[in-house]
Structure formats: C-alpha cells, structure tokens
Amino acid sequence: MDQNDFISSSPNKEIESGKVTWQAPSNIALVKYWGKKEEQIPANPSISFTLNTSKTTTTLEFEKRESSAEGFRFELYFEGKKKEDFKPKIKTFLERIEKYVPFLKDYSLIIRTENSFPHSSGIASSASGMSALALCIMSLEKELNPEMTEEYFNRKASFLARLGSGSACRSIEGGLVVWGNHKKTESSSDLYGVQYKKPVHEVFYNFQDTILLVDKGSKQVSSSVGHNLMHGHPFADERFAQAHNNLNALQEIFEQGDLNGFIEVVEREALTLHAMMMSSKPYFILMKPNTLEIINKIWKFRENTGLPVCFTLDAGANVHVLYPKESKEKILEFIKNELVAYCENEQYLCDHVGKGAVKLN
Ligand code: PMV
C-alpha cells in the first residue's frame, strides 16, 4: 500500500451529524523509534507492547456545515474544560491529514478527550491521544463509506495517527506491534503499524509494565527535536542498523520465550536511545539521578534473585519496569519496597499488555 491508497473516496452516504467515542491505549517500545524522515517516516523499524490501563478516551461530535471554505472548525475540551492551548497541535494534525480525509472539513467538530493517567505525570499522552482521535475520524469515514474492511480501517487509523505523532501508529491494535519496514516482518510498513503475527511464547502474553514516575516536569528537549538531531548524528547509520538486528533477534527470543535474551535486547535499546541523545549535537541528558538509582537497584535485584525483571526508558526520566505475570507478586513487592522511594511523590502506575483500542458507542 502507498500513501495514495489512504485518500478517501467520495462519500457514498449522507451523514448530517453524529458522535463516536474511542478509547486508545499508550504503548511502550522495546526496539525504539528515534530519527525520522519527512512526514513522520521512521529512520528504523520499531516494535512495542500495546498497554492496557494508560489510555485516552476521545469523543468526536460532528455536524454538517454550510460551507467548508474557511478551514477546519473545531472545539476542544480536555477533561471537560475548553483547552485553547491544545488547539494548535490538533489544528496542525488536521491540516496534515486533510488530503486523506477531505470530508472532515464539511463538518463542525467537537473533540472531548481525557486520559486515564494524571495530567503532567510525565507520561506522554500523544500516542494514546492521537490514536484515539484518528480512530474517531475513521469511524466517521466508515459511516460515509460503510463497505470499508476492518484491515483498511485499522491501517488507515494507524496511518493518520502516525501523522499526529509517530509512535501513536502503534496504539491501534493489541499485543506486539511493528512499525517501519523490516525485512523479516511480513507486511511491515513505514506508513503504519501492524500487529506482529509470528509465533510468540505465552510468557510474553501478559507482560507487566510498572511505570515509575521519576520526574513529572516537562522535558527540556521534545522528542521531535531529538528525532531531528539524528540527522548528521555520527552514530546514526550504526544505530539504524542495530535496530534492524535487534528486531531480528527478538523474533527468535519471542518464539523461544527467551527471557534473558529479551532483557538484553530491551535494556540495550533503552540505553542506546539515551546514548544517542548524549552524543548528538547539541547533546542532552533526559535521565535523572533517580533513573540511574532505579536501574542499579533492578540490576542488583536481578542478580540476587534471578527473577526476569528489566527496565526500558522513553524519551524522559521515567522508568518502565517490565516482567512476566508469573513473577508479579515478588517483583511488585520489590518495586514497592525499593523503587517507589525514587519516584516523585512516590507515584507509579501498574500497566500490562493490552488488546488495543476499543470503540465505546
Ligand atoms: O512518537 P514520538 O515522536 O513522541 O517519539 C517517541 C520516541 C520514543 O518514545 C523515545 C521511542 C518509541 O519508539 O516510542
């Protein structure tokens, strides 16, 4: 499929008004996307676990307008209150996707959105937020063109979400999702995320992700600035090749249920992501002292107990602690006793692998 396959055909039906609600989860990358080309095309493939509990619920109300001449017309409510400062980001998103969903301008829109996690918890809401909105827009397109297949619906939702925030394209479907062309992953694409369909050992079905909120402040360097610093980065080519290799390695690891192999790939990915930041021009550091304290505690606990717990990081100071459900009791006890003290206000979130976005009405 190429981009042109996502330009909607003219509506088959007349829809005057309506309302749709989607709930979309966040995701946590195991192989990281860091570096992009024009139009949010990733420089390397990535794979993530779709989460369950950290999610955004978005309702889109639409009503036919007299004329679509003066651009998009929309109102935005966040947690029940009008949010003018979020509007520019949404406006940019709508303008970016306009070519693919030209029908959208024929409607006045009201977008109501809320997150399951506390605002300014340091958890990025862009993945769940952009995917929830993209899904609402796709539901309207499906009302106008009801013959659309489920596969096309999901792919286009992911395609649109990607144009809002790259990693958002991995928040449509559940389990493991791959985004970016990868030789050994059938139907993988730079344009949208696809569910990972190769054999996966059951130990990975119910993986847990406890998110330790180390620093809830806003980041000094946004991820879009960070992605751009991979242009001309001295280690870029090596890094992009490494991501392909790590995805290859994970395929065998998933099939075998090789937890040691998993830990090695996932932690190396997290540290490489931050190593890229620390060696870009200009360089920067997003980890905090407590991020390192937690990593060292995890390593020590793993060495002492042999339990399969590891960490990963996003573009921030928070730590995602990953482990299989079988070891939940002991690892959660360790987290509460030894790691929570390093979190801001002792805040953390318990999440696990989920089934993907759901439509609520
Ligand atoms: O989707 P963005 O542009 O916010 O980038 C996210 C990048 C990482 O979270 C660091 C890695 C990833 O693959 O999710």
Short mmCIF file of C-alpha atoms and ligand atoms in Angstrom, two decimals:
data_model
loop_
_atom_site.label_atom_id
_atom_site.label_comp_id
_atom_site.label_asym_id
_atom_site.label_seq_id
_atom_site.Cartn_x
_atom_site.Cartn_y
_atom_site.Cartn_z
CA MET A 1 0.00 0.00 0.00
CA ASP A 2 1.21 3.53 -0.60
CA GLN A 3 0.05 6.92 0.67
CA ASN A 4 -2.44 7.36 -2.18
CA ASP A 5 -4.38 4.30 -1.03
CA PHE A 6 -5.32 6.32 2.04
CA ILE A 7 -7.03 9.18 0.20
CA SER A 8 -10.71 8.60 0.92
CA SER A 9 -13.10 8.13 -1.96
CA SER A 10 -16.10 10.43 -2.17
CA PRO A 11 -18.76 9.59 0.40
CA ASN A 12 -21.41 7.02 -0.53
CA LYS A 13 -23.78 8.19 2.15
CA GLU A 14 -25.08 11.46 3.54
CA ILE A 15 -24.45 11.85 7.26
CA GLU A 16 -25.83 15.01 8.89
CA SER A 17 -24.48 14.63 12.38
CA GLY A 18 -23.32 12.09 14.91
CA LYS A 19 -20.97 11.20 17.71
CA VAL A 20 -18.38 8.50 18.24
CA THR A 21 -16.13 7.54 21.15
CA TRP A 22 -12.87 5.58 21.12
CA GLN A 23 -10.57 4.53 23.90
CA ALA A 24 -6.96 4.05 22.78
CA PRO A 25 -4.01 2.86 24.86
CA SER A 26 -0.45 4.03 25.17
CA ASN A 27 2.40 1.74 24.10
CA ILE A 28 5.93 1.02 25.23
CA ALA A 29 8.62 0.44 22.62
CA LEU A 30 11.05 -2.46 23.00
CA VAL A 31 13.04 -1.51 19.90
CA LYS A 32 12.94 2.26 19.76
CA TYR A 33 12.00 4.67 17.01
CA TRP A 34 14.49 7.54 17.16
CA GLY A 35 15.15 9.52 14.00
CA LYS A 36 12.75 10.28 11.18
CA LYS A 37 12.46 11.47 7.60
CA GLU A 38 9.83 13.80 6.10
CA GLU A 39 6.18 13.17 7.05
CA GLN A 40 6.98 11.06 10.10
CA ILE A 41 8.62 8.26 8.17
CA PRO A 42 10.79 6.38 10.69
CA ALA A 43 14.54 6.01 10.12
CA ASN A 44 14.36 2.48 11.54
CA PRO A 45 11.70 -0.11 12.40
CA SER A 46 10.40 -0.38 15.98
CA ILE A 47 8.27 -2.78 18.00
CA SER A 48 6.15 -2.13 21.07
CA PHE A 49 3.85 -3.72 23.59
CA THR A 50 0.43 -2.13 23.47
CA LEU A 51 -0.54 -1.17 27.02
CA ASN A 52 -3.90 -1.55 28.70
CA THR A 53 -4.51 0.84 31.55
CA SER A 54 -2.77 4.02 30.37
CA LYS A 55 -5.20 5.29 27.79
CA THR A 56 -7.09 8.23 26.30
CA THR A 57 -10.84 8.38 25.76
CA THR A 58 -11.92 10.69 22.97
CA THR A 59 -15.39 11.58 21.73
CA LEU A 60 -15.85 13.27 18.37
CA GLU A 61 -19.13 15.05 17.70
CA PHE A 62 -19.72 16.10 14.10
CA GLU A 63 -22.36 18.21 12.43
CA LYS A 64 -22.58 19.13 8.74
CA ARG A 65 -21.64 22.77 7.99
CA GLU A 66 -22.97 25.12 5.34
CA SER A 67 -19.55 25.61 3.78
CA SER A 68 -16.10 24.14 4.28
CA ALA A 69 -14.36 27.15 2.73
CA GLU A 70 -12.73 28.64 5.82
CA GLY A 71 -10.73 25.66 7.02
CA PHE A 72 -11.39 23.33 9.90
CA ARG A 73 -13.88 24.32 12.56
CA PHE A 74 -13.46 22.55 15.87
CA GLU A 75 -13.76 22.94 19.62
CA LEU A 76 -11.55 21.07 22.04
CA TYR A 77 -12.38 20.01 25.59
CA PHE A 78 -9.84 18.31 27.86
CA GLU A 79 -11.28 16.71 30.98
CA GLY A 80 -14.48 18.65 30.48
CA LYS A 81 -12.86 22.08 30.11
CA LYS A 82 -12.20 24.07 26.95
CA LYS A 83 -8.50 23.84 26.15
CA GLU A 84 -7.36 26.60 23.83
CA ASP A 85 -3.66 25.81 24.29
CA PHE A 86 -4.05 22.26 22.90
CA LYS A 87 -5.75 23.56 19.77
CA PRO A 88 -2.68 24.47 17.66
CA LYS A 89 -1.37 20.90 17.87
CA ILE A 90 -4.73 19.48 16.79
CA LYS A 91 -5.05 22.10 14.04
CA THR A 92 -1.63 21.11 12.66
CA PHE A 93 -2.68 17.45 12.80
CA LEU A 94 -5.98 18.10 10.98
CA GLU A 95 -4.19 20.10 8.29
CA ARG A 96 -1.65 17.32 7.83
CA ILE A 97 -4.32 14.67 7.34
CA GLU A 98 -6.67 16.88 5.30
CA LYS A 99 -5.59 15.32 1.99
CA TYR A 100 -6.57 11.86 3.23
CA VAL A 101 -9.87 12.81 4.90
CA PRO A 102 -11.22 15.72 2.82
CA PHE A 103 -14.78 15.07 4.12
CA LEU A 104 -13.75 16.27 7.59
CA LYS A 105 -13.91 19.94 6.63
CA ASP A 106 -17.59 19.57 5.77
CA TYR A 107 -18.33 19.19 9.49
CA SER A 108 -18.13 21.29 12.63
CA LEU A 109 -16.29 19.18 15.16
CA ILE A 110 -16.30 18.96 18.94
CA ILE A 111 -13.47 16.88 20.39
CA ARG A 112 -13.73 15.82 24.05
CA THR A 113 -10.76 14.00 25.46
CA GLU A 114 -9.47 12.68 28.78
CA ASN A 115 -6.62 10.47 29.96
CA SER A 116 -6.71 7.63 32.48
CA PHE A 117 -3.38 8.79 33.88
CA PRO A 118 -2.88 12.06 35.75
CA HIS A 119 -2.15 15.09 33.61
CA SER A 120 1.52 16.14 33.74
CA SER A 121 2.52 12.77 35.17
CA GLY A 122 5.38 12.73 32.69
CA ILE A 123 3.53 10.08 30.68
CA ALA A 124 3.22 11.26 27.11
CA SER A 125 -0.40 11.28 26.03
CA SER A 126 0.44 11.85 22.36
CA ALA A 127 0.39 8.13 21.42
CA SER A 128 -2.96 7.34 23.04
CA GLY A 129 -4.40 10.78 22.24
CA MET A 130 -3.54 10.85 18.56
CA SER A 131 -4.63 7.24 18.00
CA ALA A 132 -7.98 7.81 19.77
CA LEU A 133 -8.66 10.87 17.60
CA ALA A 134 -7.56 9.10 14.41
CA LEU A 135 -9.95 6.23 15.23
CA CYS A 136 -12.86 8.64 15.77
CA ILE A 137 -12.16 10.22 12.37
CA MET A 138 -12.04 6.75 10.80
CA SER A 139 -15.41 5.88 12.34
CA LEU A 140 -16.89 8.93 10.61
CA GLU A 141 -15.24 7.84 7.34
CA LYS A 142 -16.73 4.38 7.80
CA GLU A 143 -20.19 5.85 8.26
CA LEU A 144 -19.72 7.68 4.96
CA ASN A 145 -18.20 4.64 3.21
CA PRO A 146 -19.57 1.58 5.05
CA GLU A 147 -18.00 -1.04 2.75
CA MET A 148 -14.52 -0.44 4.21
CA THR A 149 -12.74 -3.57 5.52
CA GLU A 150 -11.53 -3.86 9.11
CA GLU A 151 -7.94 -4.19 7.90
CA TYR A 152 -8.18 -0.98 5.89
CA PHE A 153 -9.86 0.77 8.85
CA ASN A 154 -7.03 -0.19 11.23
CA ARG A 155 -4.27 0.58 8.76
CA LYS A 156 -5.65 3.97 7.88
CA ALA A 157 -6.28 4.79 11.56
CA SER A 158 -2.64 3.92 12.23
CA PHE A 159 -1.53 5.88 9.15
CA LEU A 160 -3.41 9.00 10.34
CA ALA A 161 -2.23 8.61 13.94
CA ARG A 162 1.37 8.45 12.66
CA LEU A 163 0.95 11.87 11.10
CA GLY A 164 -0.02 13.20 14.54
CA SER A 165 2.76 11.52 16.50
CA GLY A 166 4.97 8.75 15.08
CA SER A 167 4.69 6.24 17.91
CA ALA A 168 0.89 6.74 18.03
CA CYS A 169 0.60 4.48 14.98
CA ARG A 170 1.49 1.54 17.27
CA SER A 171 -1.52 2.22 19.56
CA ILE A 172 -4.38 0.86 17.44
CA GLU A 173 -4.08 -2.91 17.81
CA GLY A 174 -3.11 -5.06 20.80
CA GLY A 175 -0.17 -7.26 21.75
CA LEU A 176 3.03 -6.57 19.86
CA VAL A 177 3.01 -4.02 17.05
CA VAL A 178 5.74 -3.36 14.48
CA TRP A 179 6.12 -0.07 12.65
CA GLY A 180 8.66 0.52 9.90
CA ASN A 181 9.89 -1.62 7.03
CA HIS A 182 11.63 -4.69 8.34
CA LYS A 183 12.76 -7.45 6.01
CA LYS A 184 11.77 -10.29 8.29
CA THR A 185 8.36 -8.92 9.31
CA GLU A 186 5.74 -9.59 6.69
CA SER A 187 3.52 -6.64 5.74
CA SER A 188 5.58 -4.24 7.88
CA SER A 189 5.43 -0.67 6.60
CA ASP A 190 6.88 2.76 7.20
CA LEU A 191 3.37 4.15 6.80
CA TYR A 192 1.52 2.35 9.62
CA GLY A 193 1.88 -0.17 12.42
CA VAL A 194 0.95 -3.84 12.00
CA GLN A 195 0.32 -6.50 14.60
CA TYR A 196 3.24 -8.90 15.00
CA LYS A 197 1.95 -12.22 13.70
CA LYS A 198 4.90 -14.59 14.13
CA PRO A 199 4.97 -17.15 16.96
CA VAL A 200 5.18 -15.64 20.43
CA HIS A 201 5.75 -17.72 23.58
CA GLU A 202 2.98 -17.35 26.15
CA VAL A 203 5.33 -15.84 28.72
CA PHE A 204 5.10 -12.61 26.69
CA TYR A 205 1.27 -12.54 26.52
CA ASN A 206 0.68 -10.94 29.88
CA PHE A 207 3.82 -8.91 30.36
CA GLN A 208 3.60 -6.31 33.10
CA ASP A 209 4.80 -2.72 32.85
CA THR A 210 5.08 -0.77 36.08
CA ILE A 211 5.77 2.84 35.19
CA LEU A 212 7.84 4.68 37.78
CA LEU A 213 7.21 8.41 37.63
CA VAL A 214 10.65 9.76 38.39
CA ASP A 215 10.16 13.23 37.02
CA LYS A 216 6.79 14.72 36.21
CA GLY A 217 8.11 18.01 34.86
CA SER A 218 8.08 18.81 31.18
CA LYS A 219 11.08 17.60 29.19
CA GLN A 220 13.92 20.00 28.37
CA VAL A 221 14.09 18.61 24.84
CA SER A 222 10.99 17.49 22.95
CA SER A 223 11.04 14.22 21.06
CA SER A 224 10.62 15.99 17.71
CA VAL A 225 13.80 17.97 18.38
CA GLY A 226 15.51 14.74 19.47
CA HIS A 227 14.44 12.87 16.32
CA ASN A 228 15.84 15.68 14.17
CA LEU A 229 19.20 15.53 15.91
CA MET A 230 19.67 12.08 14.36
CA HIS A 231 20.23 13.87 11.02
CA GLY A 232 24.01 14.03 10.73
CA HIS A 233 24.48 12.17 14.02
CA PRO A 234 27.91 10.46 13.93
CA PHE A 235 26.44 7.11 15.02
CA ALA A 236 23.15 7.26 13.08
CA ASP A 237 23.85 4.59 10.47
CA GLU A 238 25.14 2.12 13.05
CA ARG A 239 22.16 2.81 15.27
CA PHE A 240 19.61 2.27 12.49
CA ALA A 241 21.31 -1.00 11.50
CA GLN A 242 21.31 -2.09 15.15
CA ALA A 243 17.54 -1.58 15.38
CA HIS A 244 17.04 -3.96 12.41
CA ASN A 245 19.33 -6.51 14.06
CA ASN A 246 17.59 -6.21 17.41
CA LEU A 247 14.24 -6.83 15.74
CA ASN A 248 15.69 -9.91 14.06
CA ALA A 249 16.99 -11.13 17.42
CA LEU A 250 13.65 -10.51 19.12
CA GLN A 251 11.85 -12.78 16.66
CA GLU A 252 13.79 -15.80 17.90
CA ILE A 253 13.50 -14.59 21.51
CA PHE A 254 9.71 -14.25 21.26
CA GLU A 255 9.36 -17.70 19.77
CA GLN A 256 11.60 -19.40 22.33
CA GLY A 257 10.34 -17.47 25.36
CA ASP A 258 13.97 -16.49 25.97
CA LEU A 259 13.68 -14.03 28.86
CA ASN A 260 17.44 -13.47 29.22
CA GLY A 261 17.68 -12.62 25.54
CA PHE A 262 14.68 -10.30 25.90
CA ILE A 263 16.23 -8.47 28.85
CA GLU A 264 19.49 -7.94 26.99
CA VAL A 265 17.88 -6.53 23.84
CA VAL A 266 15.38 -4.33 25.69
CA GLU A 267 17.85 -2.77 28.11
CA ARG A 268 20.43 -2.22 25.36
CA GLU A 269 17.76 -0.46 23.28
CA ALA A 270 16.83 1.84 26.16
CA LEU A 271 20.43 2.75 26.88
CA THR A 272 21.25 3.22 23.19
CA LEU A 273 18.31 5.62 22.84
CA HIS A 274 19.74 7.76 25.64
CA ALA A 275 23.30 7.32 24.35
CA MET A 276 22.10 8.86 21.05
CA MET A 277 20.80 11.86 22.99
CA MET A 278 24.03 12.17 24.93
CA SER A 279 26.12 12.13 21.75
CA SER A 280 24.02 14.36 19.48
CA LYS A 281 24.83 17.95 18.60
CA PRO A 282 23.79 19.61 20.83
CA TYR A 283 23.95 16.80 23.43
CA PHE A 284 21.46 16.48 26.24
CA ILE A 285 20.51 14.17 29.10
CA LEU A 286 16.93 13.24 29.96
CA MET A 287 17.70 10.71 32.68
CA LYS A 288 17.74 11.98 36.27
CA PRO A 289 19.88 10.70 39.16
CA ASN A 290 16.89 8.63 40.35
CA THR A 291 16.60 6.99 36.92
CA LEU A 292 20.11 5.58 37.45
CA GLU A 293 19.41 4.63 41.07
CA ILE A 294 16.44 2.58 39.88
CA ILE A 295 18.41 0.90 37.08
CA ASN A 296 21.15 -0.11 39.52
CA LYS A 297 18.59 -1.45 42.00
CA ILE A 298 16.95 -3.52 39.26
CA TRP A 299 20.30 -4.98 38.21
CA LYS A 300 21.18 -5.85 41.79
CA PHE A 301 17.77 -7.43 42.47
CA ARG A 302 18.01 -9.46 39.27
CA GLU A 303 21.47 -10.68 40.19
CA ASN A 304 20.37 -11.65 43.70
CA THR A 305 17.07 -13.33 42.85
CA GLY A 306 17.46 -14.48 39.24
CA LEU A 307 13.98 -13.07 38.54
CA PRO A 308 13.41 -11.87 34.96
CA VAL A 309 12.85 -8.16 35.52
CA CYS A 310 14.25 -5.42 33.30
CA PHE A 311 13.78 -1.78 32.50
CA THR A 312 13.16 0.37 29.50
CA LEU A 313 13.05 4.13 29.06
CA ASP A 314 11.21 6.52 26.80
CA ALA A 315 12.45 9.95 25.89
CA GLY A 316 12.32 11.02 29.54
CA ALA A 317 13.38 10.18 33.07
CA ASN A 318 10.58 7.73 33.93
CA VAL A 319 11.40 4.04 34.14
CA HIS A 320 9.20 1.28 32.75
CA VAL A 321 9.80 -1.93 34.73
CA LEU A 322 8.97 -4.98 32.59
CA TYR A 323 8.37 -8.53 33.85
CA PRO A 324 6.20 -11.58 33.19
CA LYS A 325 2.94 -12.02 35.09
CA GLU A 326 4.20 -15.18 36.80
CA SER A 327 6.69 -13.13 38.80
CA LYS A 328 4.30 -10.29 39.54
CA GLU A 329 3.93 -10.77 43.27
CA LYS A 330 7.63 -10.79 44.14
CA ILE A 331 8.59 -8.06 41.69
CA LEU A 332 5.79 -5.74 42.75
CA GLU A 333 6.88 -6.19 46.35
CA PHE A 334 10.45 -5.25 45.35
CA ILE A 335 9.15 -2.23 43.45
CA LYS A 336 7.12 -1.03 46.43
CA ASN A 337 9.88 -1.65 48.95
CA GLU A 338 12.87 -0.42 46.99
CA LEU A 339 11.98 1.61 43.91
CA VAL A 340 8.93 3.72 44.72
CA ALA A 341 11.01 5.90 47.03
CA TYR A 342 12.80 7.23 43.92
CA CYS A 343 9.55 8.37 42.29
CA GLU A 344 8.22 11.90 42.51
CA ASN A 345 5.60 11.83 45.28
CA GLU A 346 6.03 8.03 45.27
CA GLN A 347 3.83 7.86 42.17
CA TYR A 348 3.79 4.86 39.86
CA LEU A 349 1.30 3.18 37.52
CA CYS A 350 0.68 -0.52 37.07
CA ASP A 351 0.01 -1.48 33.49
CA HIS A 352 0.27 -4.59 31.31
CA VAL A 353 -0.02 -5.72 27.70
CA GLY A 354 -3.47 -4.92 26.33
CA LYS A 355 -5.73 -5.80 23.44
CA GLY A 356 -5.75 -2.48 21.62
CA ALA A 357 -8.21 0.35 21.12
CA VAL A 358 -11.95 -0.10 21.70
CA LYS A 359 -14.98 1.75 20.38
CA LEU A 360 -17.34 2.72 23.16
CA ASN A 361 -20.58 3.56 21.37
O1 PMV B 1 6.25 9.45 18.73
P1 PMV B 1 7.27 10.39 19.20
O2 PMV B 1 7.69 11.36 18.16
O3 PMV B 1 6.87 11.06 20.50
O4 PMV B 1 8.62 9.57 19.53
C1 PMV B 1 8.67 8.60 20.51
C2 PMV B 1 10.01 8.06 20.61
C3 PMV B 1 10.26 7.07 21.75
O5 PMV B 1 9.20 7.03 22.65
C4 PMV B 1 11.51 7.52 22.50
C5 PMV B 1 10.53 5.68 21.21
C6 PMV B 1 9.37 4.93 20.67
O6 PMV B 1 9.57 4.17 19.73
O7 PMV B 1 8.25 5.07 21.21
#
